[in-house]
CSV table of C-alpha atoms in Angstrom, one decimal:
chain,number,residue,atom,x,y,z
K,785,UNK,CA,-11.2,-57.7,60.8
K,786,UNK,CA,-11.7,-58.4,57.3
K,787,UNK,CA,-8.7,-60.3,56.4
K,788,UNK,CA,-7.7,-61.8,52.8
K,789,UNK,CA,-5.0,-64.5,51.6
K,790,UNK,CA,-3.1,-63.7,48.6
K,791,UNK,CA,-0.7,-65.4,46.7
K,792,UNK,CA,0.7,-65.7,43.6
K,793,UNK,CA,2.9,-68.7,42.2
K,794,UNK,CA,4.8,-68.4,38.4
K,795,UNK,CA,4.8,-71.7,36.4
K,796,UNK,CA,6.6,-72.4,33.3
K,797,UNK,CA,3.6,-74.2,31.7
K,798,UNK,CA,0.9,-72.2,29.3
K,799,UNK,CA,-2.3,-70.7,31.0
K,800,UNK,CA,-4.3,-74.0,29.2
K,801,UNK,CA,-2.2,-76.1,31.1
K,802,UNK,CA,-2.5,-74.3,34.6
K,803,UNK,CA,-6.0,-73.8,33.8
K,804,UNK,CA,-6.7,-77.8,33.4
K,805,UNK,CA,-4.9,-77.8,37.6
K,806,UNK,CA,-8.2,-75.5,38.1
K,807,UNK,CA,-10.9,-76.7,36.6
K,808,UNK,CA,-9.8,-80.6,36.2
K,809,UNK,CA,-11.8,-82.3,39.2
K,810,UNK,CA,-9.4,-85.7,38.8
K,811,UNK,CA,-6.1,-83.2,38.7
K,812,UNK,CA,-7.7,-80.8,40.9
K,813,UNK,CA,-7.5,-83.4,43.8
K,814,UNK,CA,-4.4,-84.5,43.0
K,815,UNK,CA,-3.1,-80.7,44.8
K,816,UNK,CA,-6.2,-79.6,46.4
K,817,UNK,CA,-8.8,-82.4,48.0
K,818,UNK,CA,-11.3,-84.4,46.3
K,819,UNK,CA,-14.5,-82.5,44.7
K,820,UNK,CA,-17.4,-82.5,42.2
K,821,UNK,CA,-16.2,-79.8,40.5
K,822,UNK,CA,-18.3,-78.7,37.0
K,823,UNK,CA,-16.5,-75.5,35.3
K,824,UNK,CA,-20.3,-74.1,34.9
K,825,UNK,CA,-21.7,-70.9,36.3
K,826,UNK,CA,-23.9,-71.3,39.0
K,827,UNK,CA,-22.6,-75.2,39.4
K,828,UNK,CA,-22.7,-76.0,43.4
K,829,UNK,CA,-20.1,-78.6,44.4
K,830,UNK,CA,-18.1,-79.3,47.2
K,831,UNK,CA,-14.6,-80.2,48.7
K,832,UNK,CA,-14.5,-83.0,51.0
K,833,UNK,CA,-11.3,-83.8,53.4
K,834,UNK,CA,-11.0,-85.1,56.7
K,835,UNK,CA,-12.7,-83.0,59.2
K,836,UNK,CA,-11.0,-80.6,62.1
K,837,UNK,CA,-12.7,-80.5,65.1
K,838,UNK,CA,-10.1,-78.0,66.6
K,839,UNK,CA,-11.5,-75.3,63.8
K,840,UNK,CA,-15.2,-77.0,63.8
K,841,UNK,CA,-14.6,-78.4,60.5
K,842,UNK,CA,-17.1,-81.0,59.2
K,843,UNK,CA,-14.1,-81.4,56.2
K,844,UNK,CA,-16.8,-80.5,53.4
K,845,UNK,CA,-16.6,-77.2,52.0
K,846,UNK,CA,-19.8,-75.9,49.8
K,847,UNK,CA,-19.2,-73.9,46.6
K,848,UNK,CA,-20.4,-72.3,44.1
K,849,UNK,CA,-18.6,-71.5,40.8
K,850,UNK,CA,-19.4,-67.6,40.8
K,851,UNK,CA,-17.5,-66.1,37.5
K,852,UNK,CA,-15.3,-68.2,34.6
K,853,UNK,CA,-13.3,-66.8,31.5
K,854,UNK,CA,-11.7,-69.5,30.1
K,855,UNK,CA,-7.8,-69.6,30.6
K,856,UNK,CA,-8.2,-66.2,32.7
K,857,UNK,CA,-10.6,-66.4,35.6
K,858,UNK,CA,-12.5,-68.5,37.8
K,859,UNK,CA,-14.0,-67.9,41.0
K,860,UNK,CA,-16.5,-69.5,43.2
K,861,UNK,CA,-17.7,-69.3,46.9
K,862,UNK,CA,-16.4,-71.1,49.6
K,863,UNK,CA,-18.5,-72.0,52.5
K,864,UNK,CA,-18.1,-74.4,55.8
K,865,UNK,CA,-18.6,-74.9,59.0
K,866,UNK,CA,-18.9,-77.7,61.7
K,867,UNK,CA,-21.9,-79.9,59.8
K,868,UNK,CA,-25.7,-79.9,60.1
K,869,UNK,CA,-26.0,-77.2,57.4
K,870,UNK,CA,-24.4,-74.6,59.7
K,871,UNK,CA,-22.4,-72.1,57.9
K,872,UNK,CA,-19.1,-70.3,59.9
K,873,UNK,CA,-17.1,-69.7,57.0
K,874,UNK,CA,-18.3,-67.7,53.7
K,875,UNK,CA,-16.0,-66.9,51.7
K,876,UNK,CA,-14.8,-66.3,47.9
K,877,UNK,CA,-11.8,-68.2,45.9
K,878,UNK,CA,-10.2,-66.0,43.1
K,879,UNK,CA,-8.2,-67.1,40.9
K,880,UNK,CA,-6.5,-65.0,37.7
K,881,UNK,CA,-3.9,-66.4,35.4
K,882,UNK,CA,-1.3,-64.4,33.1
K,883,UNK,CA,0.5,-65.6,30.4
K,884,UNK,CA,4.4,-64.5,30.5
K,885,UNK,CA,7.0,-65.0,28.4
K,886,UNK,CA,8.6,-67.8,30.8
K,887,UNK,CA,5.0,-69.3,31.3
K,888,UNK,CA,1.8,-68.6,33.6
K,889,UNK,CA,1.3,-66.2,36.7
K,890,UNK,CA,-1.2,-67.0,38.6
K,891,UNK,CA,-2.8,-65.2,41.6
K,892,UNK,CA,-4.9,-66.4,44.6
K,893,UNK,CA,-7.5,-64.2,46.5
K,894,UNK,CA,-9.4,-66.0,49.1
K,895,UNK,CA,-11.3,-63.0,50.4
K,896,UNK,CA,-14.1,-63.1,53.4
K,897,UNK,CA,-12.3,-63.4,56.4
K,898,UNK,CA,-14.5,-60.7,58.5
K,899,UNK,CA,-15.4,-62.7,61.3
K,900,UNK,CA,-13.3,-63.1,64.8
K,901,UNK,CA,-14.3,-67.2,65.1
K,902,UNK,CA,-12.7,-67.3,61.3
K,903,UNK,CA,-9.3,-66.5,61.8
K,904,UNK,CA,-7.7,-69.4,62.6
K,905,UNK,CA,-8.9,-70.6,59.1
K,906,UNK,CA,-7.9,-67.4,57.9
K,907,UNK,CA,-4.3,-68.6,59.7
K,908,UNK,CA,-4.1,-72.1,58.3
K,909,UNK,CA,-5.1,-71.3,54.9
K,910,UNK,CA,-2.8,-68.7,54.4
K,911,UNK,CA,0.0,-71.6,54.7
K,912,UNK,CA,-2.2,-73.9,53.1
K,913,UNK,CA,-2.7,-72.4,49.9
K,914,UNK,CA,1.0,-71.9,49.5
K,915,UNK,CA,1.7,-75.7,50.3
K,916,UNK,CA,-1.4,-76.5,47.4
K,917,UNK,CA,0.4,-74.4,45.0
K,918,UNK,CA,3.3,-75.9,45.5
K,919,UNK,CA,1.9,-79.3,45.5
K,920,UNK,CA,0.5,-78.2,42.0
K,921,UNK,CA,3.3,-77.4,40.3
K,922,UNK,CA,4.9,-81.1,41.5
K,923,UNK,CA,2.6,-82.5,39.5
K,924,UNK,CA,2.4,-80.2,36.7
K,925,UNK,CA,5.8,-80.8,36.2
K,926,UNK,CA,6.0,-84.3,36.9
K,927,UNK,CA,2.9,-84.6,33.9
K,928,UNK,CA,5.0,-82.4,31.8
K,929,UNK,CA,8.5,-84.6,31.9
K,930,UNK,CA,6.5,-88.1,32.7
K,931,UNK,CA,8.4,-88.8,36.4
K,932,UNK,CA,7.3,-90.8,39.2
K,933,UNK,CA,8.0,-88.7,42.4
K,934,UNK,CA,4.5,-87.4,42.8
């Protein structure tokens, strides 16, 4: 089945800037979900949101920051799963940035998706990421020209 989301989003901001959205753990729940983020290799931390029983979601996601070039790259794993230490999703977040002449590209690979019981994770996260992205550059922009509709 193997099975990976991809997406790419183009910001008019510099790759510092996104790059802050990444590896920020106060900005990076303003988009994403709250964490305990360290930009270190080898740092475990976690995302925590509300759990969903339909996809036997405890709402804590284990990580592991895997790989970081400053302003470039950062990956790290992604693991969950219904609580009690069980694991039913391992996975890996990728992201790359490129500096443009308009601003910052920056690509998504969440890769891992090989297991039936995974895809309707595989299914929501596809949309998910998107709606994060976009939630991102809200409040990029709204940091960048100092408004209120966050």
């Amino acid at each position: 089945m193997a099975k990976v989301i991809k997406q790419q989003y183009s910001f008019p901001h510099p790759p510092e800037t996104v790059w802050e959205y990444l590896t920020k753990p106060e900005l990076m729940e303003l988009w994403l979900m709250k964490n305990d983020f360290q930009p270190i290799v080898g740092f475990d931390f976690h995302f925590k949101t509300n759990p969903i029983p339909s996809l036997n979601f405890d709402g804590i996601c284990h990580c592991r920051v895997l790989e970081i070039v400053p302003y470039k790259k950062l990956s790290y794993s992604w693991k969950c799963g219904p609580g009690a230490g069980e694991i039913t999703l391992d996975t890996v977040v990728e992201w790359r940035l490129y500096p443009t002449d308009k601003g910052t590209d920056l690509f998504l690979e969440h890769s891992g998706f090989d297991k039936e019981e995974n895809l309707n994770f595989y299914i929501g996260m596809t949309d998910g990421w998107l709606k994060n992205l976009e939630k991102m550059a809200k409040h990029l922009n709204t940091a960048q020209y100092g408004t209120t509709n966050a």
